[in-house]
Amino acid sequence: MTTAPQSNLEKLFARLIDRKPSRAEANLQADVRQLLIDGGLNLEEGDVPFVEMEAQVGGGRRIDVEIGFTAIETKKDLRSAAELKKAEKQLEGYVRSRSEEVGQRYVGLLTDGVDWRAYSLSGEQLVVVSRFEAKKSTAPTELLTWLEGVLATADGIKPTPAAIEQRLGADSVSHKLDYATLAALYAEHKDLPTVKLKRELWARLLRSALGAQFENTDELFIEHTLLVNSAEIIAHLVLGVDVKDAQPSTLMLGQLFDQAQIFGVVESDFFDWVIEVPEGESFVRTTARRLARFDWASVEHDVLKVLYESVIAQETRKKQGEYYTPDWLAEKVVSDRVTDPLNQRVLDPSCGSGTFLFHAARRYLEAAETAGKPLRQSLSDLTDHVAGIDLHPVAVALARVTYLLAIGRDRLASEERGAIRVPVYLGDSLQWQQRTDLLDHGHLVIRTGAGGQLFEDELRFSEDLLKDAGRFDRLVNDLADRAVNRSPGSKPSLSSLFNLLAIAKEHQDEITANFELLCRLVDEGRNHIWSYYVRNLARPMWLSRAENRVDVLVGNPPWLSYRHMPGEMQSLFKEMCQARGLWRGDEVATHQDLSGLFIARAVQQYLADGGTFAFVVPNPVLDRPYWSGFRAGDYPDAHEPARVEFTGSWDLRRLRPHFFPRGSAVVFGRRIPSVGSAPVALSKATERWTGKIARAAHDWAAVSKWVTRESAELQYVREDLISSPYRPRFGQGATIVPKVLFFAEPQQAGPLGLGAGRVSVRSTRSSAEKAPWKNLPDQTGVVEKQFLRPVLLGESVLPYHILAPRTAVLPIEGKTLLHGDHPHLDRYPDLAKWWRNAEQQWDENRSSERLTLVEQLDFRRKLSGQLPGTPLRVVYGASGMHVTAALLDAPEAVIEHNLYWGTVATREEGMYLCAILNTPALTELVRPLMSYGKDERHIDKAVWQLPIPDFDPDNQTHSRLAELGAAETHRIADLQLDEEKNFVKLRQVVRSVLADSPDAEELDQLVRLLLE
């Protein structure tokens, strides 16, 4: 694929975006065609005839430019609404005619050279699904990338993470076209019984997995359908199948995999409804053609994770606790834990899209090749050595394809290999209900509820049948197929099946009973998923038997906070945590997380004694008090107690950029016998990783160059979370928002004046205002002077220094807040007019009905608690990476919510606190105690977890700190600060001065002496 010289492309692009009135439409049409040919879109000379001009479409109509499955209509200028509407009507006719002719989705593209619009048919309408506006500053390659997404003409694209996100992600034109087509299909056919049932089963499974975090929306079901259909097509492309010519039903049902004896990859599931509806096969063909542009044989990473993350919104993934691990970290964890791949069995019990499985499988196969193992034996043994489980049906579908990608096309296509069964299963590793009844007296038991009976009918399979996964899967599949394909009312014999699979006589009666139940399920229209359920439940339950447990557990368990669980899940979570010593009390319940319980359960059920584990976890696991039960390593349980010896951790919170929305860590350990050995708690000693990782680095070899690893010691947060007696003395300021209703600037009085004690004012506006408040007109008027109060904002405070306060109209009478119905308000007619107008604006625009304006202003008494003002207060900022504190000696000033404040008895006490709070040593000491999201946060809350003692004037250290604080205050007061500058810049100036202060070193030493 070649591209014309850049200078030629730039000239062509310049002509395209020049909307000269004199430009002929034929010239624009020719330029568009030339751009397609010269733009590196895989349309070189041999393909030029396919870029056809004036293509006939019947009825005397002609398409301006046609290429593949796209009709391009050109117009001189689309800025006229009437011209646009006329052109869209014309294009709709072309697209509809061609769609009927070719039996695939046909795309319409409308352009005037500047405005490019891609259209898709949605029912009876042609709708815009993507738009590109070219400008003089636009690089021609940007337009060409967008066009390639519409045309899908490229070939051999390497499926790197960047390419997947750019060409298939939610923002790509390819995804928008596919989603629009699929959404139209679903809207038209969602009431069909087969579609409705699969949607209900999908929702039921995800509701049980995710609780309140699952949002049962059409949009999510469509996204999941698109993802799984794409993954199943990619699975065929990995094998080198020409999907463009394959039957859609063959692709969706996995018939080619069955023929190739590759089992457990593509099968009938919740998402194959597409091939059961009219025009669904056309959608599959189009999707296959788009995915065939990539060279899937060259995959080096879990690219399906990238596809999932670039399609499903981050907020949706966060609600579901889905944080997928970067490839380099999974690779490093696997290489550290899987030290003997040929002799260790590895399980990821929350495998997601299969990142850990990819690297574990690759590690096994490399070791097998080094050891000279025959390929047939290597692949057969691999599926017994590396397995995964997940409760999310989309994750399972993606992970199965990822497993194939790890094996690679060359091995899969080899004539030396035998049958392969991909061991990735749909199952609940945590087992919320602790379903020991699934294995009952040597049988796997699946309740079906056939016939709506009070006591559910059960599918029962002897545990002996489960031991051979291949035979068991084939048995269940065959039973389901025979139940569907039998003549109505008939009872076919199973003797041929018993002979084929060598089923022992003692199991034949139970299999016959199961078959009869499956026949009843077919007759009731409920046989759509039982085969899928049974086969996926069997292997996880078998793995949980003591004799079948694995040697290594790796993975990234679901991160789901207690506060995001629904009530029923919260109750069960609390009960299961209490039974295992993981519950730390209701007062910290909101911070507790599902990942700890998940790891304890996975160790209990799947890890053999002496087996090791490594899990990616939220960073608070390392040092927060509510994780102390988990860190202890002792997990009692009535059925299966477990003890572990923790062997270390990696503290990853200081790596940049962040790869999760929350700080992370990795914990390591091994299972030890529950009797006769003592658990070993997670040590304070950790390995701290720091560094800034290049975004293009995806494997460990590249990332390791950017990371510094060093030994460190964790600092635990105190169990009671309160270390300083000052904590209850400090509180947050008042919520004086929306600011347009309160903050005002005095205005010049008119020539006649206003009379004593009255001031003309106008609202103070800010560029940071948000809708609807930024759209309101200014408040103007006159108020009594006593109701204009100085207000300190977060930006008003520098270290040791207060900037000029803002002014706000606040209805404060002594210690009372007035409101519209207060009997005293009308004593002040000017204030009454201002305040009632503000209340009206609030009532008309607020988003919540809960609070009146005065209740908002005095939320949790944060304003009235400041009245009357005290002579001396220490104030400090509620945000930022450093504490910024100063002493305030203005009792009339009101403090806003971006500041915290506390009263001090003397100026010396105030200087003592300012000296401590402003010292860089304090920031260093408090960082390990801070909450951690993308960065350390909530320094305002963490600061009083340090043991800052009450000021004692007789204590020499305290007195000296007060003296130094006073000296620094005078030093900053003498600076010539330009207070018109941004407060962030001013803080930087002040901190620079303090860093060079002759007292800086002594202050640092005294604060460390006091607090360490």
PDB file of C-alpha atoms in Angstrom, residues 364-365 368-369 372-382 407-420:
ATOM      1  CA  TYR A 364       4.280 -22.826  29.033  1.00  0.00           C
ATOM      2  CA  LEU A 365       4.634 -23.248  25.257  1.00  0.00           C
ATOM      3  CA  ALA A 368       7.738 -26.991  26.167  1.00  0.00           C
ATOM      4  CA  GLU A 369       9.551 -26.106  22.938  1.00  0.00           C
ATOM      5  CA  GLY A 372      11.717 -30.612  23.001  1.00  0.00           C
ATOM      6  CA  LYS A 373       8.130 -31.682  23.686  1.00  0.00           C
ATOM      7  CA  PRO A 374       6.145 -32.741  20.600  1.00  0.00           C
ATOM      8  CA  LEU A 375       3.545 -30.107  19.651  1.00  0.00           C
ATOM      9  CA  ARG A 376       0.651 -32.567  20.024  1.00  0.00           C
ATOM     10  CA  GLN A 377       1.628 -33.298  23.604  1.00  0.00           C
ATOM     11  CA  SER A 378       2.418 -29.628  24.388  1.00  0.00           C
ATOM     12  CA  LEU A 379      -1.008 -28.413  23.326  1.00  0.00           C
ATOM     13  CA  SER A 380      -2.759 -31.277  25.069  1.00  0.00           C
ATOM     14  CA  ASP A 381      -0.862 -30.591  28.306  1.00  0.00           C
ATOM     15  CA  LEU A 382      -1.255 -26.805  27.998  1.00  0.00           C
ATOM     16  CA  ILE A 407      -1.178 -20.443  21.001  1.00  0.00           C
ATOM     17  CA  GLY A 408      -0.744 -18.722  17.637  1.00  0.00           C
ATOM     18  CA  ARG A 409      -1.764 -19.571  14.096  1.00  0.00           C
ATOM     19  CA  ASP A 410       1.315 -21.608  13.232  1.00  0.00           C
ATOM     20  CA  ARG A 411       0.773 -24.078  16.071  1.00  0.00           C
ATOM     21  CA  LEU A 412      -2.977 -24.250  15.462  1.00  0.00           C
ATOM     22  CA  ALA A 413      -2.523 -24.894  11.736  1.00  0.00           C
ATOM     23  CA  SER A 414       0.106 -27.588  12.264  1.00  0.00           C
ATOM     24  CA  GLU A 415      -0.799 -31.103  11.177  1.00  0.00           C
ATOM     25  CA  GLU A 416       1.038 -32.389  14.250  1.00  0.00           C
ATOM     26  CA  ARG A 417      -1.478 -31.110  16.779  1.00  0.00           C
ATOM     27  CA  GLY A 418      -4.375 -33.121  18.102  1.00  0.00           C
ATOM     28  CA  ALA A 419      -7.700 -31.979  19.511  1.00  0.00           C
ATOM     29  CA  ILE A 420      -7.602 -28.861  21.697  1.00  0.00           C
TER      30      ILE A 420
END
